[in-house]
Each structure stands twice: as structure tokens, then as C-alpha cells.
XYZ file of C-alpha atoms in Angstrom:
700
model
C 36.592 4.915 -7.057
C 39.600 2.610 -6.913
C 41.533 1.978 -3.712
C 44.413 3.963 -5.149
C 42.284 7.063 -5.684
C 44.048 10.046 -4.076
C 42.094 12.399 -1.864
C 42.914 15.303 -4.149
C 40.812 13.714 -6.920
C 37.660 13.619 -4.823
C 35.135 16.359 -5.551
C 35.455 19.340 -3.252
C 31.698 19.429 -2.614
C 31.926 15.960 -1.046
C 33.638 17.622 1.924
C 31.270 20.615 2.105
C 28.224 21.037 4.302
C 25.288 21.807 1.998
C 23.876 24.257 4.555
C 26.823 26.557 5.285
C 28.703 25.569 2.086
C 31.935 25.319 4.063
C 34.119 22.373 4.999
C 32.430 20.124 7.549
C 32.961 20.963 11.203
C 32.079 18.060 13.521
C 30.041 16.261 10.812
C 26.855 14.565 12.020
C 25.235 11.890 9.872
C 21.490 11.332 9.361
C 19.990 7.858 8.738
C 19.805 8.705 5.005
C 23.644 9.101 5.145
C 23.661 12.809 4.339
C 25.859 14.715 6.758
C 25.894 18.280 8.083
C 27.961 20.358 10.486
C 26.860 19.841 14.058
C 26.002 23.534 14.520
C 24.105 23.692 11.199
C 22.061 20.641 12.137
C 21.325 22.056 15.573
C 19.844 25.215 14.022
C 17.526 23.096 11.849
C 16.168 20.903 14.644
C 15.498 23.866 16.931
C 12.322 24.585 14.935
C 11.253 20.915 14.677
C 9.352 18.588 16.988
C 10.196 14.869 17.066
C 10.957 14.584 13.328
C 12.878 16.462 10.661
C 13.448 16.307 6.905
C 16.892 15.956 5.402
C 17.484 19.289 3.593
C 18.961 17.451 0.600
C 16.806 14.382 -0.035
C 13.706 15.232 2.078
C 13.852 11.871 3.879
C 12.148 12.105 7.260
C 13.906 10.891 10.406
C 13.315 11.003 14.145
C 15.199 13.571 16.217
C 17.092 11.790 19.042
C 16.129 12.568 22.622
C 19.642 13.949 23.137
C 19.078 16.394 20.288
C 21.903 17.002 17.832
C 24.349 15.016 19.976
C 22.201 11.936 19.434
C 23.052 11.852 15.732
C 26.142 9.773 14.981
C 29.385 11.594 14.339
C 30.783 10.701 10.924
C 34.272 9.661 12.021
C 35.170 8.564 8.533
C 34.515 12.067 7.208
C 36.420 13.529 10.158
C 39.395 11.352 9.279
C 39.327 12.408 5.647
C 39.127 16.071 6.637
C 42.076 15.570 8.961
C 44.060 14.021 6.134
C 43.192 16.898 3.798
C 44.284 19.426 6.410
C 47.578 17.557 6.821
C 48.150 17.612 3.105
C 47.355 21.318 2.914
C 49.643 22.125 5.864
C 52.550 20.412 4.187
C 51.931 21.958 0.762
C 51.699 25.429 2.338
C 54.826 24.751 4.470
C 52.967 25.819 7.616
C 54.812 26.928 10.740
C 53.267 25.165 13.744
C 54.006 24.200 17.340
C 55.941 20.923 17.405
C 54.546 18.412 19.914
C 58.078 17.261 20.719
C 59.968 20.505 21.404
C 57.097 23.006 21.653
C 58.886 25.301 19.181
C 57.247 27.048 16.225
C 58.933 25.396 13.284
C 58.238 24.165 9.805
C 56.501 20.851 10.264
C 57.773 17.755 8.452
C 55.742 14.910 9.961
C 52.566 14.014 11.792
C 52.219 11.374 14.515
C 48.786 9.795 14.683
C 49.555 8.350 18.119
C 50.437 11.793 19.463
C 47.773 13.376 17.249
C 50.053 16.314 16.477
C 52.785 17.732 14.215
C 56.532 17.156 14.468
C 59.508 19.179 13.328
C 62.368 17.411 11.507
C 64.480 16.888 14.650
C 61.611 15.467 16.711
C 60.531 13.332 13.794
C 63.972 11.688 13.705
C 63.768 11.231 17.476
C 60.443 9.426 16.963
C 62.105 7.063 14.548
C 65.169 6.220 16.657
C 64.225 6.519 20.341
C 63.087 3.282 21.907
C 60.739 5.129 24.298
C 58.445 5.978 21.371
C 59.357 3.151 19.050
C 55.702 2.122 18.862
C 54.947 5.523 17.295
C 56.960 4.825 14.156
C 54.228 2.879 12.378
C 51.766 5.704 13.104
C 53.968 8.544 11.849
C 53.570 10.144 8.432
C 56.638 11.700 6.794
C 55.090 14.706 5.050
C 58.160 15.757 3.086
C 58.238 12.425 1.269
C 54.499 12.249 0.645
C 53.482 12.524 -2.993
C 49.885 13.760 -3.141
C 49.340 11.315 -5.980
C 49.974 8.445 -3.545
C 48.102 9.767 -0.532
C 45.159 7.371 -0.497
C 42.458 6.599 2.044
C 43.735 3.056 2.556
C 47.276 4.260 3.283
C 46.136 6.924 5.728
C 43.780 4.517 7.494
C 46.723 2.185 8.136
C 48.487 4.953 10.095
C 45.737 5.522 12.647
C 45.903 3.899 16.057
C 43.330 1.342 17.138
C 40.603 2.854 19.343
C 40.788 2.558 23.096
C 38.279 0.817 25.298
C 35.599 3.192 26.528
C 35.490 1.644 30.022
C 39.270 1.095 30.261
C 40.889 4.031 28.391
C 44.426 2.769 29.035
C 43.677 -0.402 27.099
C 43.514 -0.632 23.330
C 40.327 -2.222 22.046
C 40.772 -5.806 20.912
C 37.215 -7.002 20.240
C 33.845 -5.690 19.086
C 30.723 -6.304 21.150
C 27.907 -7.235 18.760
C 25.343 -6.903 21.549
C 26.296 -3.241 21.983
C 26.397 -2.048 18.387
C 29.897 -3.417 17.673
C 31.376 -1.260 20.445
C 35.203 -1.539 20.710
C 36.138 -3.256 24.005
C 39.213 -4.716 25.657
C 39.705 -8.246 27.003
C 38.952 -7.100 30.559
C 35.412 -6.127 29.472
C 34.649 -9.725 28.491
C 34.737 -10.648 32.183
C 32.695 -7.657 33.288
C 30.120 -5.423 31.596
C 30.153 -7.406 28.347
C 30.202 -10.893 29.829
C 28.007 -13.328 27.825
C 27.596 -10.745 25.025
C 28.117 -11.585 21.351
C 31.782 -10.813 20.641
C 33.569 -10.458 17.297
C 37.156 -10.315 16.155
C 37.374 -6.947 14.419
C 39.098 -8.051 11.198
C 36.582 -10.814 10.503
C 33.647 -8.585 11.454
C 34.851 -5.715 9.268
C 35.376 -8.091 6.351
C 31.854 -9.471 6.786
C 30.320 -5.981 6.982
C 32.240 -4.858 3.894
C 30.948 -7.876 1.979
C 27.367 -7.133 3.038
C 27.658 -3.496 2.021
C 29.367 -4.381 -1.259
C 26.466 -6.690 -2.110
C 24.012 -3.845 -1.450
C 26.077 -1.489 -3.587
C 26.111 -4.016 -6.431
C 22.331 -4.434 -6.143
C 21.826 -0.675 -6.214
C 24.005 -0.274 -9.285
C 21.750 -2.652 -11.228
C 19.099 0.096 -11.028
C 21.476 2.933 -11.933
C 20.501 3.073 -15.608
C 16.781 3.038 -14.753
C 17.285 5.713 -12.112
C 19.064 8.144 -14.418
C 16.726 7.343 -17.310
C 13.619 8.262 -15.325
C 14.048 12.074 -15.392
C 14.170 11.867 -19.202
C 11.038 9.728 -19.147
C 9.307 12.278 -16.911
C 10.293 15.101 -19.259
C 8.952 13.140 -22.246
C 5.606 12.754 -20.480
C 5.599 16.471 -19.680
C 6.176 17.344 -23.348
C 3.590 14.813 -24.517
C 1.074 16.369 -22.126
C 1.636 19.751 -23.805
C 1.180 18.201 -27.251
C -1.997 16.400 -26.173
C -3.361 19.591 -24.609
C -2.815 21.425 -27.898
C -4.410 18.613 -29.937
C -7.368 18.309 -27.574
C -8.037 22.055 -27.667
C -7.761 21.979 -31.446
C -10.275 19.128 -31.526
C -12.672 21.051 -29.272
C -12.376 24.105 -31.512
C -12.948 22.013 -34.642
C -16.008 20.393 -33.075
C -17.273 23.805 -31.966
C -16.753 25.363 -35.415
C -18.509 22.442 -37.097
C -21.557 22.626 -34.834
C -21.580 26.415 -34.784
C -21.474 26.714 -38.579
C -24.296 24.216 -38.896
C -26.447 26.140 -36.427
C -25.633 29.475 -38.055
C -26.604 28.090 -41.451
C -29.880 26.862 -39.958
C -30.405 30.272 -38.415
C -29.716 32.000 -41.735
C -32.161 29.714 -43.538
C -34.755 30.385 -40.847
C -34.277 34.147 -41.132
C -34.569 33.963 -44.921
C -37.741 31.914 -44.544
C -39.087 34.447 -42.059
C -38.380 37.335 -44.424
C -40.052 35.439 -47.252
C -43.179 34.924 -45.170
C -43.286 38.604 -44.292
C -43.293 39.435 -47.992
C -46.033 36.886 -48.631
C -48.238 38.427 -45.959
C -48.219 41.685 -47.811
C -49.296 39.937 -51.008
C -51.919 37.523 -49.700
C -55.435 38.132 -48.616
C -56.534 38.560 -45.045
C -57.874 34.978 -44.667
C -54.403 33.602 -45.337
C -52.583 35.993 -43.021
C -53.456 34.092 -39.852
C -51.718 30.885 -40.975
C -48.742 32.823 -42.238
C -48.412 34.613 -38.918
C -48.516 31.252 -37.124
C -45.775 30.029 -39.429
C -43.783 33.173 -38.700
C -44.162 32.667 -34.971
C -42.860 29.109 -35.377
C -39.889 30.393 -37.363
C -39.193 33.000 -34.668
C -39.375 30.289 -31.993
C -36.962 28.088 -33.913
C -34.636 31.040 -34.426
C -34.590 31.677 -30.670
C -33.889 27.995 -30.056
C -30.992 28.144 -32.498
C -29.621 31.235 -30.755
C -29.931 29.452 -27.418
C -28.205 26.390 -28.878
C -25.380 28.610 -30.145
C -25.040 30.181 -26.707
C -25.015 26.744 -25.069
C -22.450 25.497 -27.570
C -20.241 28.516 -26.916
C -20.453 28.010 -23.128
C -19.781 24.307 -23.528
C -16.667 24.961 -25.607
C -15.385 27.478 -23.053
C -16.091 25.071 -20.178
C -14.335 22.218 -21.974
C -11.271 24.377 -22.606
C -11.234 25.513 -18.965
C -11.604 21.897 -17.815
C -8.675 20.910 -20.033
C -6.500 23.639 -18.513
C -7.451 22.476 -15.012
C -6.701 18.823 -15.808
C -3.425 19.819 -17.440
C -2.412 21.776 -14.342
C -3.325 18.826 -12.085
C -1.283 16.450 -14.227
C 1.619 18.908 -14.360
C 1.644 19.029 -10.559
C 1.655 15.225 -10.339
C 4.454 15.007 -12.912
C 6.456 17.549 -10.908
C 5.930 15.534 -7.707
C 7.324 12.451 -9.440
C 10.232 14.470 -10.862
C 11.026 15.863 -7.389
C 10.856 12.369 -5.915
C 13.424 11.043 -8.369
C 15.643 14.077 -7.944
C 15.795 13.344 -4.217
C 16.355 9.611 -4.781
C 19.197 10.355 -7.212
C 20.826 12.608 -4.601
C 20.552 9.828 -2.024
C 21.945 7.299 -4.490
C 24.915 9.497 -5.383
C 25.649 10.236 -1.732
C 25.356 6.550 -0.824
C 27.653 5.516 -3.690
C 30.276 8.139 -2.835
C 30.142 7.419 0.904
C 30.302 3.649 0.587
C 33.085 3.768 -2.002
C 35.357 5.904 0.165
C 34.643 3.846 3.284
C 35.104 0.494 1.559
C 38.404 1.530 0.009
C 39.806 3.012 3.210
C 39.686 -0.474 4.815
C 39.722 0.830 8.368
C 38.566 -2.242 10.268
C 37.459 -0.470 13.443
C 35.539 2.244 11.614
C 33.959 -0.307 9.274
C 32.900 -2.613 12.095
C 31.118 0.214 13.909
C 29.567 2.188 11.063
C 28.969 -0.138 8.123
C 25.922 -1.840 9.738
C 24.129 1.530 9.833
C 25.102 2.273 6.242
C 23.963 -1.166 5.091
C 20.663 -0.639 6.920
C 20.263 2.705 5.135
C 20.602 0.940 1.787
C 17.387 -1.069 2.200
C 14.914 1.864 2.045
C 17.034 3.413 -0.713
C 16.824 0.229 -2.791
C 13.044 0.123 -2.280
C 12.729 3.759 -3.349
C 14.923 3.202 -6.411
C 12.815 0.178 -7.397
C 9.561 2.100 -7.008
C 7.467 2.312 -10.156
C 5.137 5.207 -10.949
C 2.707 3.372 -13.207
C 0.428 6.399 -13.285
C 3.137 8.463 -15.003
C 2.184 7.102 -18.409
C -1.433 8.164 -17.770
C -0.511 11.752 -17.002
C 0.038 12.762 -20.612
C -3.558 11.771 -21.381
C -6.184 14.498 -20.922
C -9.726 14.432 -22.227
C -13.066 16.061 -21.499
C -16.537 15.044 -22.581
C -17.463 16.469 -25.943
C -20.637 18.342 -26.699
C -22.970 15.594 -27.966
C -23.646 15.165 -31.641
C -26.781 16.586 -33.173
C -29.613 14.398 -31.848
C -31.098 14.271 -35.312
C -28.150 12.079 -36.333
C -28.140 9.328 -33.690
C -25.734 6.405 -33.575
C -27.467 3.032 -33.946
C -26.331 -0.549 -33.446
C -26.059 -2.575 -36.645
C -28.815 -5.136 -37.144
C -26.413 -8.049 -37.500
C -23.202 -8.653 -35.617
C -19.905 -8.049 -37.394
C -18.509 -11.195 -35.827
C -19.035 -13.780 -33.093
C -16.085 -15.765 -31.714
C -15.357 -18.283 -28.976
C -13.248 -16.831 -26.176
C -10.315 -19.099 -25.392
C -10.011 -20.320 -21.819
C -13.589 -19.625 -20.666
C -16.117 -22.351 -21.497
C -13.428 -25.040 -21.847
C -12.266 -24.364 -18.287
C -15.716 -23.843 -16.789
C -15.139 -20.162 -16.089
C -17.750 -17.412 -15.907
C -17.574 -13.877 -17.213
C -19.090 -11.246 -14.951
C -17.419 -8.092 -16.303
C -15.636 -6.807 -19.413
C -13.693 -3.695 -20.379
C -11.305 -2.467 -23.068
C -7.733 -1.196 -22.806
C -6.068 1.762 -24.456
C -4.071 -0.473 -26.803
C -7.131 -2.297 -28.186
C -7.086 -5.398 -26.005
C -10.092 -6.727 -24.092
C -10.067 -7.742 -20.443
C -12.593 -10.132 -18.891
C -13.092 -10.931 -15.218
C -15.300 -13.317 -13.303
C -15.429 -16.545 -11.339
C -12.931 -19.325 -12.163
C -14.229 -21.720 -9.483
C -15.846 -21.574 -6.078
C -12.414 -20.692 -4.677
C -10.881 -18.589 -7.444
C -11.600 -15.536 -9.580
C -9.913 -14.880 -12.916
C -8.563 -12.094 -15.110
C -8.360 -12.955 -18.814
C -6.838 -10.761 -21.540
C -7.879 -11.435 -25.160
C -7.797 -9.808 -28.578
C -10.825 -9.067 -30.799
C -10.652 -12.586 -32.220
C -11.148 -14.109 -28.768
C -7.577 -15.402 -28.649
C -6.208 -15.565 -25.111
C -3.160 -13.385 -24.460
C -2.862 -14.229 -20.771
C -5.008 -15.512 -17.931
C -4.514 -15.398 -14.169
C -6.333 -17.030 -11.264
C -6.645 -15.441 -7.827
C -7.581 -17.326 -4.668
C -10.433 -15.838 -2.686
C -10.432 -14.778 0.952
C -11.025 -17.980 2.957
C -13.413 -16.216 5.317
C -15.701 -15.226 2.435
C -18.443 -17.816 1.916
C -19.931 -16.479 -1.338
C -18.551 -16.837 -4.867
C -15.434 -14.756 -5.702
C -16.950 -12.557 -8.421
C -14.524 -10.062 -9.941
C -15.333 -6.834 -11.862
C -13.239 -4.451 -13.960
C -13.064 -0.969 -15.520
C -10.542 0.547 -17.910
C -7.835 3.043 -17.021
C -5.815 4.885 -19.685
C -3.347 2.935 -21.798
C -2.496 -0.503 -20.407
C -4.025 -0.507 -16.926
C -7.349 -1.802 -15.620
C -8.961 -1.247 -12.222
C -10.504 -4.371 -10.747
C -12.366 -5.367 -7.582
C -13.155 -8.800 -6.188
C -15.615 -9.665 -3.493
C -15.500 -9.147 -0.617
C -12.850 -6.414 -0.155
C -10.110 -6.564 -2.798
C -9.283 -3.621 -5.042
C -6.347 -3.516 -7.444
C -4.746 -2.366 -10.695
C -3.794 -4.880 -13.391
C -1.288 -4.270 -16.208
C -2.330 -6.070 -19.400
C 1.214 -5.918 -20.816
C 2.877 -8.251 -18.331
C 0.110 -9.374 -15.989
C 1.545 -7.519 -12.999
C -1.044 -6.814 -10.326
C -1.039 -4.485 -7.329
C -3.889 -4.927 -4.861
C -5.059 -3.650 -1.496
C -7.709 -4.579 1.018
C -10.165 -1.701 0.741
C -10.834 -1.944 4.479
C -7.287 -0.679 5.023
C -7.741 2.144 2.502
C -11.028 3.897 3.281
C -11.855 5.763 6.469
C -14.859 3.644 7.462
C -15.844 0.229 6.097
C -19.067 -1.161 7.648
C -19.006 -4.700 9.046
C -20.058 -7.215 6.392
C -19.769 -4.686 3.566
C -18.612 -6.025 0.182
C -17.450 -4.508 -3.104
C -20.003 -5.007 -5.892
C -18.797 -3.003 -8.888
C -16.149 -0.642 -10.213
C -15.916 2.123 -12.795
C -13.359 4.809 -13.581
C -13.575 8.563 -13.932
C -10.677 9.092 -16.344
C -11.316 12.833 -16.460
C -10.489 13.176 -12.768
C -8.036 10.248 -12.530
C -10.245 8.440 -10.024
C -11.629 4.941 -9.427
C -15.199 4.512 -8.128
C -15.994 1.347 -6.157
C -19.623 0.388 -5.551
C -20.502 -1.516 -2.373
C -23.339 -3.339 -0.661
C -23.639 -0.492 1.872
C -25.060 1.794 -0.870
C -21.906 3.873 -0.758
C -19.455 4.550 -3.574
C -15.809 4.832 -2.520
C -13.634 7.140 -4.595
C -9.918 6.266 -4.856
C -7.047 7.781 -6.809
C -4.863 5.769 -9.183
C -2.477 4.966 -6.312
C -5.452 3.234 -4.609
C -5.476 5.949 -1.957
C -8.786 7.023 -0.445
C -10.317 10.263 -1.735
C -13.878 10.347 -0.353
C -17.132 8.452 0.154
C -20.274 9.209 -1.878
C -23.553 8.269 -0.212
C -26.234 7.162 -2.705
C -29.931 8.170 -2.502
C -32.256 5.910 -0.512
C -34.162 4.937 -3.683
C -31.228 2.745 -4.734
C -31.075 -0.792 -3.323
C -27.955 -2.227 -5.026
C -24.926 -1.038 -7.017
C -24.146 -4.016 -9.259
C -22.923 -2.025 -12.280
C -21.815 1.589 -12.806
C -20.475 3.924 -15.475
C -19.509 7.601 -15.470
C -21.513 9.932 -17.725
C -20.434 13.587 -17.762
C -20.697 14.765 -14.138
C -23.009 11.914 -13.157
C -22.910 8.195 -12.385
C -25.136 5.649 -14.116
C -26.207 3.120 -11.450
C -27.638 -0.287 -12.379
C -29.817 -1.218 -9.398
C -30.167 -4.904 -10.195
C -32.123 -5.749 -7.046
C -34.524 -2.847 -7.581
C -34.598 -3.531 -11.359
C -34.027 0.150 -12.104
C -31.329 2.372 -13.645
C -30.638 5.716 -11.971
C -28.559 8.745 -12.887
C -27.022 10.379 -9.786
C -24.552 13.218 -9.238
C -20.930 12.303 -8.458
C -19.505 15.607 -7.256
C -21.218 15.703 -3.862
C -20.765 13.585 -0.749
C -24.546 13.058 -0.758
C -25.387 12.085 -4.340
C -28.573 13.594 -5.761
C -30.997 11.683 -7.955
C -30.973 13.270 -11.424
C -33.065 10.881 -13.492
C -34.473 7.371 -13.690
C -34.056 5.804 -17.126
C -37.190 4.372 -18.694
C -37.384 0.598 -18.535
C -38.065 -1.413 -21.711
C -41.745 -1.570 -22.547
C -41.725 -4.719 -24.657
C -42.885 -8.326 -24.332
C -44.648 -7.549 -21.039
C -41.499 -8.555 -19.151
C -40.222 -7.207 -15.831
C -36.918 -5.972 -17.194
C -33.882 -5.500 -14.951
C -30.438 -4.041 -15.797
C -27.357 -6.254 -16.118
C -24.653 -3.932 -17.427
C -23.943 -0.394 -18.636
C -21.363 1.414 -20.747
C -20.966 4.829 -22.410
C -19.555 5.456 -25.896
C -17.287 8.282 -27.035
C -20.277 10.483 -27.921
C -21.839 10.174 -24.485
C -24.555 7.709 -25.564
C -25.502 5.350 -22.709
C -26.011 1.622 -23.360
C -27.941 -0.584 -20.919
C -28.131 -4.370 -21.233
C -31.558 -5.430 -19.894
C -32.761 -8.916 -18.918
C -36.248 -10.340 -18.329
C -38.014 -13.683 -17.991
C -40.767 -13.737 -20.613
C -43.073 -16.762 -20.659
C -40.359 -18.910 -19.111
C -37.705 -17.746 -21.570
C -34.782 -15.492 -20.690
C -34.550 -12.461 -22.991
C -31.871 -9.802 -23.521
C -32.119 -6.365 -25.141
C -29.822 -3.342 -25.341
C -31.285 0.161 -25.169
C -29.432 3.333 -26.135
C -30.119 6.542 -24.193
C -29.132 10.035 -25.351
C -27.516 12.901 -23.465
C -30.999 13.954 -22.329
C -31.603 10.344 -21.111
C -34.402 9.690 -23.596
C -34.527 6.307 -25.301
C -32.944 6.398 -28.745
C -33.058 2.823 -30.008
C -33.623 -0.771 -28.907
C -31.569 -3.770 -30.006
C -32.828 -7.311 -29.372
C -30.185 -9.971 -28.740
C -30.734 -13.573 -29.792
C -28.322 -14.922 -27.168
C -30.046 -15.128 -23.776
C -26.672 -15.696 -22.058
C -25.410 -12.155 -22.834
C -23.878 -10.831 -19.621
C -21.759 -7.706 -20.166
C -21.102 -4.961 -22.720
C -18.420 -2.402 -23.539
C -17.301 -0.288 -26.479
C -13.966 -0.576 -28.292
C -12.124 1.799 -30.621
C -11.008 0.042 -33.824
C -9.619 1.018 -37.196
C -13.194 0.819 -38.545
C -14.592 3.099 -35.845
C -16.143 2.431 -32.455
C -17.683 -1.015 -31.901
C -20.072 -2.444 -29.311
C -18.905 -5.701 -27.703
C -21.222 -8.197 -25.989
C -19.834 -11.131 -23.949
C -21.839 -14.097 -22.675
C -21.524 -15.237 -19.077
C -21.060 -19.027 -19.222
C -20.755 -19.938 -22.904
C -17.750 -17.675 -23.507
C -18.872 -15.993 -26.731
C -17.877 -12.503 -27.890
C -20.198 -10.586 -30.235
C -19.038 -7.459 -32.085
C -21.602 -4.965 -33.419
C -20.993 -1.869 -35.503
C -22.134 1.588 -34.391
C -23.507 3.513 -37.362
C -24.373 7.225 -37.493
């Protein structure tokens, strides 16, 4: 809005209270800069205690002890409303009482020193009589006012300087910075305001305008991002609908495939049963017994097939219901983000309109008193405009665990690795790898110890080429090594924890990292407790953090606390974890066991203990775990056999039975994960100190 902008060009709603939808009456301004009629605001706060929400932008603010009178009056808005009323009175040729002669006449001027209307005769008297000669510069000739030229700056120049609060006969000459830029006269500098910080109003107003202008310029740099975000939110909403449709279609396809296979088996079994019945009638009595046994076996298998069909049907229905639930949860989160930006946009538009009109009016006294509050209100607005909702891009992703493949067609690890590569920036820099995960865009993230004082996060591609690497200094009070662990989130984000108490989210695209001290997040954090592991439950949008207190802390993707899961007493350490269906796979490295426990209760229940390797007479202990897309569990085991360190990987099925064992030649293997590639899913193995990356195929 240029300084020459006439009042008539300003939007009518700018002068309307959003509660009563009428022109403001005694406008009161909230800290967020939205304003309401005094009476409207009083009605709102009558039902509130201590705090209230702005009806427009939902920003919370404290209610002053004085109630509605404690909110600042928006004198700038009052002035603009006064100007509009003047303009309207002239255009309508109102008949009013003249302040000079007290007669009801057509008004032709307004004196801002008298604060009233003048008829033509009294207006001329104002211009020529020496007794009121000082009124001339404050008098507006309405009959010569062109509405095109009636600007805020011109009208502000007509108003009289404020009077001193303590000495009403004196015009204010200074502003007291110690008292909120209060207008005072010279006499006050020797009394109440002696030794206070004093300002000359023109210089102070100029300084405040410059400060506010700088804030306005900073805000406008985010304008494009701010108005682009609702479109981005809507795109995510539409993508969520598409993904829901595709995921349901995939579930149905998987169900039809499995169901048809089982029905064909059932048909073959029934045909075989009918054939045996016919044979019984033909064969002799001594053969009937075996045939009947065969028939009973066929009947048993037929019942099993029927049960499998029933289970498959229930599973498909449950998966579809779970998808609908996840979709609804994500929709609610998307709507929360959309509402947030709607409110921020309203605040931005109100701030821009308010600051523009105030800056262009150039009323030094008003600016000196009210611009500091407006500038202060810009800081939280700028922070809210800058806020990023990194989880938004996750919210279009919805998945549920599939019904496992037919156990007669297990996935196995290829005998020989597809490739083995040196990882850049690990061995050459003396760094260790303690954890590995994949990202949604096919990159690989490694974490571990960089030195006795630093941990590291390293992002690589499948060829081991370093994309980026960051070092993080450990907490000085922590005496142990700064081991860091990681787990994948959807798309480009990775959850990571570092001993003793750091938890964060890392973006592989630009290396940005947001972290918190978990002690400030959870409800209770025992003295001396330390984080030991991390995994993610992408189906519930949660992060699970294992700790030395045998408790798992569940956080959302904002790193806000959700709940604490207490593990069974059988478990002695939580060095590695993965989520499997509704359970958690726990690698108890100290106890040299792997347990399956429930994750949906505050007190986790022990479901199963995985069988340890029974080879080479070694005391095998678990190092790492991961789960592939078909729900097959992989455990990397380690043992000292005859003075030699050995490594093997065992696959476990959905029923937790051992499926296959894979011996590894490299005794330095430390962590495993799976990765989706153009050639199908692969199993990755990284070594701890030597910095090698092995890739194995997974073959059905």
C-alpha cells in the first residue's frame, strides 16, 4: 500500500470486527495484532480464566488483570474510523451541531484541535481570528477534499500532538523509554520521569519504523512459501487417497492370489478324496484300512485349507480396516497442519495490512507508542511462518503388514554376495559403524563412533560412495564412547539416538538435523539411564527408543512423548530392536538371547524366544536384527569358536521357526538391513571397523 493510497481503496472488512461484523467500536488489540470491539471482546473473556484464544488466528494470550480494559486500545484504527466518518459526513452533506455557533447547519470543516465540526461561517472565523490561529493547521476543509487525495499521511498531519498525562495543559514533547514510550512534557523530566531514558519523538518514531520495516521485509521473504503450503498440503491429501486406493488394490490382489491357490488345493484334495472313495468300493477289505487312513488325511488337509482360507479372509479384512484407520489418522494430522497454516496466513495478512497503514500514516506519536508492540508481535509470527512440518511428506504413505507368503516358498540369501565395496570415509578416518539403515529414496545411512569425543552420521549410495558425513560432539559429562544408532522413517528421514540421552531426526537430502534431550521429552527418565537402540513403527508413525533401564520409550515423529513400555524381567539389555507385526524383536546382547515381545501394552508380554544357532558349539549372541518386506526376520549372530570370531545370519519365519542359516566369511560384520532395488529386495551387511559393505540377493 503506497503512502498515497486513499482510505476509500482499503477493504471494508479491514474496518469490521470479525465478531459482530460491524464497524469497530472502541477497538481493542490483542498481542497477535487482531482487534475486536471492546464489548465483543468483553463477552469472550467472561467465559475464560487467565488465557484466551484469538477467534481469528487461535493464538493464545493472557487476559490482563484489569480485564478488557487491560488490552491496548488501537488508536490508529480509531483515527482511521474517525477519518472515514468525516468523509462520509461530508459526502452525505450531514446537518450537525457546529462547535462554533451551536447551530444545526451543513458542516463544511472539521477542527482536530476542537475535535468537532464547523459550519462555513465558523470555519472562516477559525482561519482569520487570531484567538484560534493555532487551529488553522489542524482544520480540514471538507468541501475542498477530494476523496482520491484523502490519505492516512495527510490526515495524520492534521491531528494535534498528545498532551502530557500528568500535566494535561502541556503538550507532550518527549517520549519516556522507561515507561513504554509514554508522551511527557518537559516538566516531567524534573519530576516523575527524572533519570528515565528519554527520546525525541521524531527520532524515536523513525527508528521504530525502520525496525518494523525490517521485520516486514523479512516476513515477505517467506510469503511465497506461506501461500504455497496450502497447495502442498492439498497435494499430500490427494496423494494419500491415491496411495490408499493402490494399497487396498494390492491387498485384494494378494488375497485373490493366495485364495485362488488355496481353493485350487482344496479342489484337488476333494477330487482326491472322491477318487479314494471310489477305490474303496472296488478294492478288497485288506486294502480298505489304508485307504481310509489316506481319506482321513485328505479330510484333515481339507479342513486345514478351509481354516487357512478363513484366516486369509480375516487377515485381508483386518488389513483393509487398518488401512482405513491409518488413513483417518493421517487425514486428521494433515487437517491440523492445514488449519495451522490457515491461521498463520490470517495473522500474516493482518500484520501486513496493519503495519502498512501505520507505516504510511507517519504519525510520530502513535508510531513511537505502538510500533514496539507490533514489532514484538512480528517475532513469533516469523517463527511460525518459518516452521517446517517435515512429517507432512510422510503422511501420504500408508502401509500395513502383508499376509506372509506361502511358507513352502521361502526367501533365501544367495550363497555368494552380489558385491562388496569399501565405504568412503570410514576406515580411512578411523571411524566405526555401529548401526545401518536404508532410506525411502534408496540411500544408505550409517552411524557410529567417529572418535572418543564424536559420533558420526554418514550417507552413502550402494557403491559405498559418500554423499555426506557429519560429526557430532558428545555430552562432556558422558564418560563412555558416543555410540550412535539409527532407524529409517518414510522417504528421506532417519531417526537416530546417541548415548547417553540424545534423540533426533536426520534428513538425508540436506543433512539437516533436529535433536532433543530425551530427558526433557519423557515423563520419567531414571538417573544414569542411557539410550541403547532405536527402531521405527512406520505403521503407527512412532519411534521406539531402547534404554538401559529395560524400558522402551515411544515417541511420535515430532519427538513428542507417547508412552513407556516396560519390558519383561527376562530381558537384560536392549542393544538392537526391530518391529515385526504387532511385536518387537529384542536383541538381548548381554543375555545372548533374542526375544519377541508385544508392543501394544504398557507392560510388554513375552511372546517367543528365538532359537539360538546350534552350530560349531559356540555360545552365540545377537548383534543386529532387521525385517524384510515379507515379514521374514534376520538376526546377525556372533560367537567365539576356538579363539576365532564367527558370524552367521539366520532367517526366521512369521511363526518364528528357523528357515535358513547363512555363514559369513567376514568376522567383522556388525550390522544388517534390507534395501529395495530395481532388482528386488537385497540384504546389506556392513562391517564395524573395516568399513566394508556386502550386498546379498534374496531369492524366492
